[in-house]
PDB file of C-alpha atoms and ligand atoms in Angstrom:
ATOM      1  CA  UNK P1003    -181.438 -97.662-178.232  1.00 92.00           C
ATOM      2  CA  UNK P1004    -183.562-101.637-178.594  1.00 96.00           C
ATOM      3  CA  UNK P1005    -180.812-104.116-177.828  1.00 96.00           C
ATOM      4  CA  UNK P1006    -180.457-105.566-181.484  1.00 97.00           C
ATOM      5  CA  UNK P1007    -179.969-101.787-182.798  1.00 97.00           C
ATOM      6  CA  UNK P1008    -176.910-101.192-180.422  1.00 98.00           C
ATOM      7  CA  UNK P1009    -175.233-104.312-182.073  1.00 98.00           C
ATOM      8  CA  UNK P1010    -175.653-103.039-185.399  1.00 98.00           C
ATOM      9  CA  UNK P1011    -174.166 -99.716-183.853  1.00 98.00           C
ATOM     10  CA  UNK P1012    -171.205-101.697-182.301  1.00 98.00           C
ATOM     11  CA  UNK P1013    -170.763-103.321-185.594  1.00 98.00           C
ATOM     12  CA  UNK P1014    -170.009 -99.742-187.406  1.00 98.00           C
ATOM     13  CA  UNK P1015    -167.827 -99.164-184.667  1.00 98.00           C
ATOM     14  CA  UNK P1016    -165.510-102.000-184.737  1.00 97.00           C
ATOM     15  CA  UNK P1017    -165.358-102.057-188.503  1.00 97.00           C
ATOM     16  CA  UNK P1018    -164.085 -98.729-187.934  1.00 97.00           C
ATOM     17  CA  UNK P1019    -161.460 -99.394-185.229  1.00 97.00           C
ATOM     18  CA  UNK P1020    -160.465-102.613-187.166  1.00 96.00           C
ATOM     19  CA  UNK P1021    -159.643-100.124-190.354  1.00 96.00           C
ATOM     20  CA  UNK P1022    -157.783 -97.575-188.489  1.00 97.00           C
ATOM     21  CA  UNK P1023    -155.637-100.148-187.270  1.00 96.00           C
ATOM     22  CA  UNK P1024    -154.754-101.935-190.370  1.00 95.00           C
ATOM     23  CA  UNK P1025    -156.138-100.732-193.493  1.00 95.00           C
ATOM     24  CA  UNK P1026    -156.055-103.859-195.558  1.00 94.00           C
ATOM     25  CA  UNK P1027    -157.713-106.034-193.698  1.00 94.00           C
ATOM     26  CA  UNK P1028    -161.210-106.103-194.481  1.00 95.00           C
ATOM     27  CA  UNK P1029    -159.483-106.470-197.914  1.00 95.00           C
ATOM     28  CA  UNK P1030    -157.451-109.127-197.469  1.00 93.00           C
ATOM     29  CA  UNK P1031    -160.211-111.113-196.235  1.00 92.00           C
ATOM     30  CA  UNK P1032    -163.044-110.510-199.360  1.00 93.00           C
ATOM     31  CA  UNK P1033    -161.792-113.285-201.669  1.00 90.00           C
ATOM     32  CA  UNK P1034    -160.335-115.624-199.898  1.00 90.00           C
ATOM     33  CA  UNK P1035    -160.628-117.459-196.274  1.00 92.00           C
ATOM     34  CA  UNK P1036    -157.565-119.915-194.958  1.00 95.00           C
ATOM     35  CA  UNK P1037    -158.264-120.909-191.881  1.00 97.00           C
ATOM     36  CA  UNK P1038    -155.917-123.693-189.958  1.00 98.00           C
ATOM     37  CA  UNK P1039    -158.395-124.365-187.732  1.00 98.00           C
ATOM     38  CA  UNK P1040    -162.095-125.842-187.500  1.00 98.00           C
ATOM     39  CA  UNK P1041    -163.730-125.577-184.112  1.00 98.00           C
ATOM     40  CA  UNK P1042    -166.760-127.369-182.975  1.00 98.00           C
ATOM     41  CA  UNK P1043    -168.090-125.843-179.788  1.00 98.00           C
ATOM     42  CA  UNK P1044    -171.225-125.404-177.443  1.00 98.00           C
ATOM     43  CA  UNK P1045    -173.644-123.051-178.844  1.00 98.00           C
ATOM     44  CA  UNK P1046    -173.661-121.145-175.222  1.00 98.00           C
ATOM     45  CA  UNK P1047    -173.476-117.721-175.333  1.00 98.00           C
ATOM     46  CA  UNK P1048    -170.675-117.427-172.728  1.00 98.00           C
ATOM     47  CA  UNK P1049    -168.060-119.119-174.794  1.00 98.00           C
ATOM     48  CA  UNK P1050    -167.267-116.772-177.825  1.00 98.00           C
ATOM     49  CA  UNK P1051    -164.485-118.711-180.084  1.00 98.00           C
ATOM     50  CA  UNK P1052    -162.855-115.604-181.157  1.00 98.00           C
ATOM     51  CA  UNK P1053    -163.048-114.335-178.088  1.00 98.00           C
ATOM     52  CA  UNK P1054    -161.709-116.403-176.028  1.00 98.00           C
ATOM     53  CA  UNK P1055    -158.770-117.585-178.615  1.00 98.00           C
ATOM     54  CA  UNK P1056    -157.898-113.897-179.513  1.00 97.00           C
ATOM     55  CA  UNK P1057    -158.714-114.626-183.478  1.00 97.00           C
ATOM     56  CA  UNK P1058    -159.719-112.438-185.787  1.00 94.00           C
ATOM     57  CA  UNK P1059    -162.302-113.303-188.912  1.00 95.00           C
ATOM     58  CA  UNK P1060    -160.774-115.640-191.067  1.00 95.00           C
ATOM     59  CA  UNK P1061    -158.991-117.264-188.122  1.00 97.00           C
ATOM     60  CA  UNK P1062    -161.443-120.081-187.094  1.00 98.00           C
ATOM     61  CA  UNK P1063    -163.701-122.139-189.239  1.00 98.00           C
ATOM     62  CA  UNK P1064    -167.036-122.830-186.381  1.00 98.00           C
ATOM     63  CA  UNK P1065    -169.376-125.265-186.255  1.00 98.00           C
ATOM     64  CA  UNK P1066    -171.308-124.268-183.098  1.00 98.00           C
ATOM     65  CA  UNK P1067    -174.506-126.442-181.679  1.00 98.00           C
ATOM     66  CA  UNK P1068    -176.155-127.447-178.341  1.00 98.00           C
ATOM     67  CA  UNK P1069    -173.153-129.400-175.868  1.00 98.00           C
ATOM     68  CA  UNK P1070    -170.836-129.607-179.135  1.00 98.00           C
ATOM     69  CA  UNK P1071    -172.019-133.043-180.553  1.00 98.00           C
ATOM     70  CA  UNK P1072    -170.775-134.767-183.975  1.00 98.00           C
ATOM     71  CA  UNK P1073    -173.384-136.817-184.666  1.00 98.00           C
ATOM     72  CA  UNK P1074    -173.194-139.204-187.686  1.00 96.00           C
ATOM     73  CA  UNK P1075    -176.301-138.309-188.750  1.00 96.00           C
ATOM     74  CA  UNK P1076    -176.046-134.380-188.677  1.00 98.00           C
ATOM     75  CA  UNK P1077    -176.061-133.086-191.888  1.00 98.00           C
ATOM     76  CA  UNK P1078    -174.883-129.902-190.957  1.00 98.00           C
ATOM     77  CA  UNK P1079    -172.395-130.504-188.891  1.00 98.00           C
ATOM     78  CA  UNK P1080    -170.484-133.260-191.867  1.00 98.00           C
ATOM     79  CA  UNK P1081    -170.741-130.620-194.595  1.00 98.00           C
ATOM     80  CA  UNK P1082    -168.705-128.055-192.257  1.00 98.00           C
ATOM     81  CA  UNK P1083    -166.602-130.691-191.578  1.00 98.00           C
ATOM     82  CA  UNK P1084    -166.400-132.061-195.076  1.00 98.00           C
ATOM     83  CA  UNK P1085    -165.559-128.141-196.554  1.00 98.00           C
ATOM     84  CA  UNK P1086    -163.502-127.279-193.588  1.00 98.00           C
ATOM     85  CA  UNK P1087    -161.399-131.143-194.136  1.00 98.00           C
ATOM     86  CA  UNK P1088    -161.290-131.603-197.723  1.00 98.00           C
ATOM     87  CA  UNK P1089    -161.573-127.732-199.367  1.00 97.00           C
ATOM     88  CA  UNK P1090    -160.403-125.640-196.889  1.00 98.00           C
ATOM     89  CA  UNK P1091    -157.433-128.317-195.564  1.00 98.00           C
ATOM     90  CA  UNK P1092    -157.564-127.555-191.875  1.00 98.00           C
ATOM     91  CA  UNK P1093    -155.349-128.953-189.991  1.00 98.00           C
ATOM     92  CA  UNK P1094    -156.630-129.018-186.878  1.00 98.00           C
ATOM     93  CA  UNK P1095    -159.971-130.029-185.738  1.00 98.00           C
ATOM     94  CA  UNK P1096    -160.668-128.372-181.904  1.00 99.00           C
ATOM     95  CA  UNK P1097    -164.159-129.629-180.086  1.00 98.00           C
ATOM     96  CA  UNK P1098    -164.112-127.440-177.160  1.00 98.00           C
ATOM     97  CA  UNK P1099    -166.909-127.642-174.323  1.00 98.00           C
ATOM     98  CA  UNK P1100    -167.247-125.957-170.837  1.00 98.00           C
ATOM     99  CA  UNK P1101    -167.985-126.903-167.902  1.00 98.00           C
ATOM    100  CA  UNK P1102    -171.229-125.533-166.383  1.00 97.00           C
ATOM    101  CA  UNK P1103    -172.982-126.947-169.360  1.00 98.00           C
ATOM    102  CA  UNK P1104    -176.649-126.532-169.817  1.00 97.00           C
ATOM    103  CA  UNK P1105    -177.157-129.429-172.422  1.00 98.00           C
ATOM    104  CA  UNK P1106    -175.073-131.852-170.177  1.00 98.00           C
ATOM    105  CA  UNK P1107    -176.980-130.905-167.403  1.00 97.00           C
ATOM    106  CA  UNK P1108    -180.064-131.418-168.714  1.00 97.00           C
ATOM    107  CA  UNK P1109    -179.006-134.867-170.052  1.00 98.00           C
ATOM    108  CA  UNK P1110    -178.105-136.437-166.400  1.00 97.00           C
ATOM    109  CA  UNK P1111    -181.531-135.636-165.255  1.00 97.00           C
ATOM    110  CA  UNK P1112    -184.507-137.741-166.256  1.00 97.00           C
ATOM    111  CA  UNK P1113    -186.247-134.897-167.279  1.00 97.00           C
ATOM    112  CA  UNK P1114    -188.769-134.218-170.710  1.00 97.00           C
ATOM    113  CA  UNK P1115    -187.102-131.062-172.810  1.00 96.00           C
ATOM    114  CA  UNK P1116    -189.439-132.036-175.740  1.00 96.00           C
ATOM    115  CA  UNK P1117    -187.697-131.792-179.398  1.00 96.00           C
ATOM    116  CA  UNK P1118    -184.036-131.533-177.520  1.00 97.00           C
ATOM    117  CA  UNK P1119    -184.461-134.610-175.753  1.00 97.00           C
ATOM    118  CA  UNK P1120    -183.504-136.577-179.076  1.00 97.00           C
ATOM    119  CA  UNK P1121    -180.509-134.892-179.668  1.00 98.00           C
ATOM    120  CA  UNK P1122    -178.971-134.784-175.672  1.00 98.00           C
ATOM    121  CA  UNK P1123    -179.783-138.787-176.128  1.00 98.00           C
ATOM    122  CA  UNK P1124    -176.335-138.466-177.496  1.00 98.00           C
ATOM    123  CA  UNK P1125    -174.788-137.083-173.981  1.00 98.00           C
ATOM    124  CA  UNK P1126    -176.955-140.284-172.149  1.00 98.00           C
ATOM    125  CA  UNK P1127    -175.874-142.904-174.453  1.00 98.00           C
ATOM    126  CA  UNK P1128    -172.390-141.210-173.126  1.00 98.00           C
ATOM    127  CA  UNK P1129    -173.000-141.024-169.713  1.00 98.00           C
ATOM    128  CA  UNK P1130    -174.100-144.794-169.871  1.00 98.00           C
ATOM    129  CA  UNK P1131    -170.785-145.994-171.320  1.00 97.00           C
ATOM    130  CA  UNK P1132    -169.151-144.218-168.221  1.00 98.00           C
ATOM    131  CA  UNK P1133    -171.703-144.504-164.964  1.00 97.00           C
ATOM    132  CA  UNK P1134    -169.694-146.932-163.044  1.00 98.00           C
ATOM    133  CA  UNK P1135    -166.802-143.791-163.036  1.00 98.00           C
ATOM    134  CA  UNK P1136    -169.492-140.741-162.756  1.00 98.00           C
ATOM    135  CA  UNK P1137    -171.404-142.418-160.824  1.00 97.00           C
ATOM    136  CA  UNK P1138    -168.441-143.164-158.031  1.00 98.00           C
ATOM    137  CA  UNK P1139    -167.812-139.347-158.022  1.00 98.00           C
ATOM    138  CA  UNK P1140    -168.927-137.524-154.564  1.00 96.00           C
ATOM    139  CA  UNK P1141    -170.755-134.799-155.529  1.00 96.00           C
ATOM    140  CA  UNK P1142    -173.595-133.924-158.379  1.00 95.00           C
ATOM    141  CA  UNK P1143    -171.285-130.764-160.153  1.00 95.00           C
ATOM    142  CA  UNK P1144    -167.957-133.688-159.930  1.00 97.00           C
ATOM    143  CA  UNK P1145    -170.381-135.687-161.769  1.00 98.00           C
ATOM    144  CA  UNK P1146    -171.490-133.579-164.486  1.00 98.00           C
ATOM    145  CA  UNK P1147    -167.757-132.289-164.695  1.00 98.00           C
ATOM    146  CA  UNK P1148    -166.690-135.207-165.674  1.00 98.00           C
ATOM    147  CA  UNK P1149    -169.502-136.369-168.211  1.00 98.00           C
ATOM    148  CA  UNK P1150    -168.516-132.815-169.421  1.00 98.00           C
ATOM    149  CA  UNK P1151    -165.136-133.618-170.189  1.00 98.00           C
ATOM    150  CA  UNK P1152    -166.191-137.396-171.221  1.00 98.00           C
ATOM    151  CA  UNK P1153    -168.511-136.161-173.293  1.00 98.00           C
ATOM    152  CA  UNK P1154    -165.727-133.657-175.352  1.00 98.00           C
ATOM    153  CA  UNK P1155    -163.804-137.032-175.733  1.00 98.00           C
ATOM    154  CA  UNK P1156    -166.456-138.795-176.726  1.00 98.00           C
ATOM    155  CA  UNK P1157    -167.065-136.221-180.251  1.00 98.00           C
ATOM    156  CA  UNK P1158    -163.055-136.071-180.888  1.00 98.00           C
ATOM    157  CA  UNK P1159    -163.364-140.140-181.209  1.00 97.00           C
ATOM    158  CA  UNK P1160    -167.082-139.300-183.604  1.00 98.00           C
ATOM    159  CA  UNK P1161    -164.956-137.013-185.436  1.00 98.00           C
ATOM    160  CA  UNK P1162    -161.990-139.686-185.679  1.00 98.00           C
ATOM    161  CA  UNK P1163    -164.736-142.276-186.891  1.00 97.00           C
ATOM    162  CA  UNK P1164    -165.830-140.360-190.053  1.00 97.00           C
ATOM    163  CA  UNK P1165    -164.185-140.938-192.997  1.00 96.00           C
ATOM    164  CA  UNK P1166    -164.197-137.454-193.626  1.00 97.00           C
ATOM    165  CA  UNK P1167    -161.312-137.504-191.361  1.00 98.00           C
ATOM    166  CA  UNK P1168    -159.846-140.923-192.205  1.00 97.00           C
ATOM    167  CA  UNK P1169    -159.531-140.127-195.799  1.00 97.00           C
ATOM    168  CA  UNK P1170    -157.501-136.827-195.411  1.00 97.00           C
ATOM    169  CA  UNK P1171    -155.176-138.800-192.561  1.00 97.00           C
ATOM    170  CA  UNK P1172    -153.825-141.097-195.759  1.00 95.00           C
ATOM    171  CA  UNK P1173    -153.923-138.326-197.922  1.00 96.00           C
ATOM    172  CA  UNK P1174    -152.675-135.798-196.152  1.00 96.00           C
ATOM    173  CA  UNK P1175    -151.449-137.001-192.872  1.00 97.00           C
ATOM    174  CA  UNK P1176    -153.936-134.214-191.221  1.00 98.00           C
ATOM    175  CA  UNK P1177    -155.772-132.502-189.811  1.00 98.00           C
ATOM    176  CA  UNK P1178    -154.844-133.081-185.566  1.00 98.00           C
ATOM    177  CA  UNK P1179    -157.644-133.466-183.764  1.00 98.00           C
ATOM    178  CA  UNK P1180    -158.412-131.910-180.080  1.00 98.00           C
ATOM    179  CA  UNK P1181    -160.324-132.140-177.187  1.00 98.00           C
ATOM    180  CA  UNK P1182    -160.840-129.171-174.877  1.00 98.00           C
ATOM    181  CA  UNK P1183    -163.385-128.126-172.112  1.00 98.00           C
ATOM    182  CA  UNK P1184    -163.001-123.980-171.004  1.00 98.00           C
ATOM    183  CA  UNK P1185    -163.711-123.109-167.799  1.00 98.00           C
ATOM    184  CA  UNK P1186    -166.842-120.067-167.366  1.00 98.00           C
ATOM    185  CA  UNK P1187    -164.863-119.212-164.192  1.00 98.00           C
ATOM    186  CA  UNK P1188    -161.913-118.172-165.269  1.00 98.00           C
ATOM    187  CA  UNK P1189    -161.768-118.234-169.038  1.00 98.00           C
ATOM    188  CA  UNK P1190    -158.814-120.911-169.033  1.00 98.00           C
ATOM    189  CA  UNK P1191    -158.943-123.704-171.852  1.00 98.00           C
ATOM    190  CA  UNK P1192    -157.866-126.795-170.877  1.00 98.00           C
ATOM    191  CA  UNK P1193    -157.093-129.516-173.573  1.00 98.00           C
ATOM    192  CA  UNK P1194    -157.902-133.188-172.543  1.00 98.00           C
ATOM    193  CA  UNK P1195    -157.398-135.080-175.702  1.00 97.00           C
ATOM    194  CA  UNK P1196    -155.896-135.238-178.945  1.00 98.00           C
ATOM    195  CA  UNK P1197    -155.443-137.970-181.680  1.00 98.00           C
ATOM    196  CA  UNK P1198    -153.321-137.495-184.064  1.00 98.00           C
ATOM    197  CA  UNK P1199    -153.306-138.428-187.681  1.00 97.00           C
ATOM    198  CA  UNK P1200    -153.435-142.493-188.566  1.00 94.00           C
ATOM    199  CA  UNK P1201    -153.536-142.305-185.047  1.00 94.00           C
ATOM    200  CA  UNK P1202    -155.633-146.320-184.227  1.00 89.00           C
ATOM    201  CA  UNK P1203    -158.925-145.625-182.676  1.00 89.00           C
ATOM    202  CA  UNK P1204    -160.244-146.959-179.539  1.00 82.00           C
ATOM    203  CA  UNK P1205    -162.083-149.915-181.677  1.00 90.00           C
ATOM    204  CA  UNK P1206    -161.212-151.376-184.886  1.00 93.00           C
ATOM    205  CA  UNK P1207    -164.491-151.695-186.226  1.00 94.00           C
ATOM    206  CA  UNK P1208    -164.511-148.322-186.907  1.00 94.00           C
ATOM    207  CA  UNK P1209    -161.717-148.199-189.397  1.00 94.00           C
ATOM    208  CA  UNK P1210    -162.318-147.686-193.480  1.00 93.00           C
ATOM    209  CA  UNK P1211    -159.827-150.160-195.468  1.00 91.00           C
ATOM    210  CA  UNK P1212    -161.232-148.958-198.868  1.00 89.00           C
ATOM    211  CA  UNK P1213    -161.343-145.348-198.346  1.00 87.00           C
ATOM    212  CA  UNK P1214    -161.774-144.302-202.290  1.00 72.00           C
ATOM    213  CA  UNK P1215    -162.429-140.688-203.858  1.00 57.00           C
ATOM    214  CA  UNK P1216    -166.193-140.954-202.864  1.00 55.00           C
ATOM    215  CA  UNK P1217    -166.074-142.068-199.602  1.00 49.00           C
TER     216      UNK P1217
HETATM  217 CO1   CO J2239    -173.080-125.546-173.507  1.00 85.99          CO
END
């Protein structure tokens, strides 16, 4: 059997199992989704959001990209964010990265990887902000792990710097922002950073004071 054929076969089995356990499962999800969480994660195949959090279809709205970045010119991410925050009205936005992230490892080298250089540039910037702290660590593994953590925190700040989040904070005192890191070795997620609605940002220049309806 071809690898993609197995996916289709297992999908049928999964759908039957779900219906066996809970006959109304699919019907409840047909007309509406009400996820309370937006998850922004790494595209890495070893970090599947629903599986590692034991959540079901309908529970989490998900956006994934290389190294879980929140880039202010990324229309894909921004569209997901706006829809999740303004239409679905999620209560929490979680940026979940992971130790051993290939994107962060690549960004810490001087190698060129083609088009993805432009994406990884964002991580190189995070390294530059924290170079002294990172370079002081003894081993390369520790340095990469620390940049992985700092990169996650930076992306949480990047969320807080969007007018989408700031407008929602003003209007409905939500969502909470979280930075989490997943450990490939044991499957455990460790919370790193949390920003509550309305909390002051790392620099006041990022706080908008005229957020109207069209902001
Ligand atoms: Co990764």
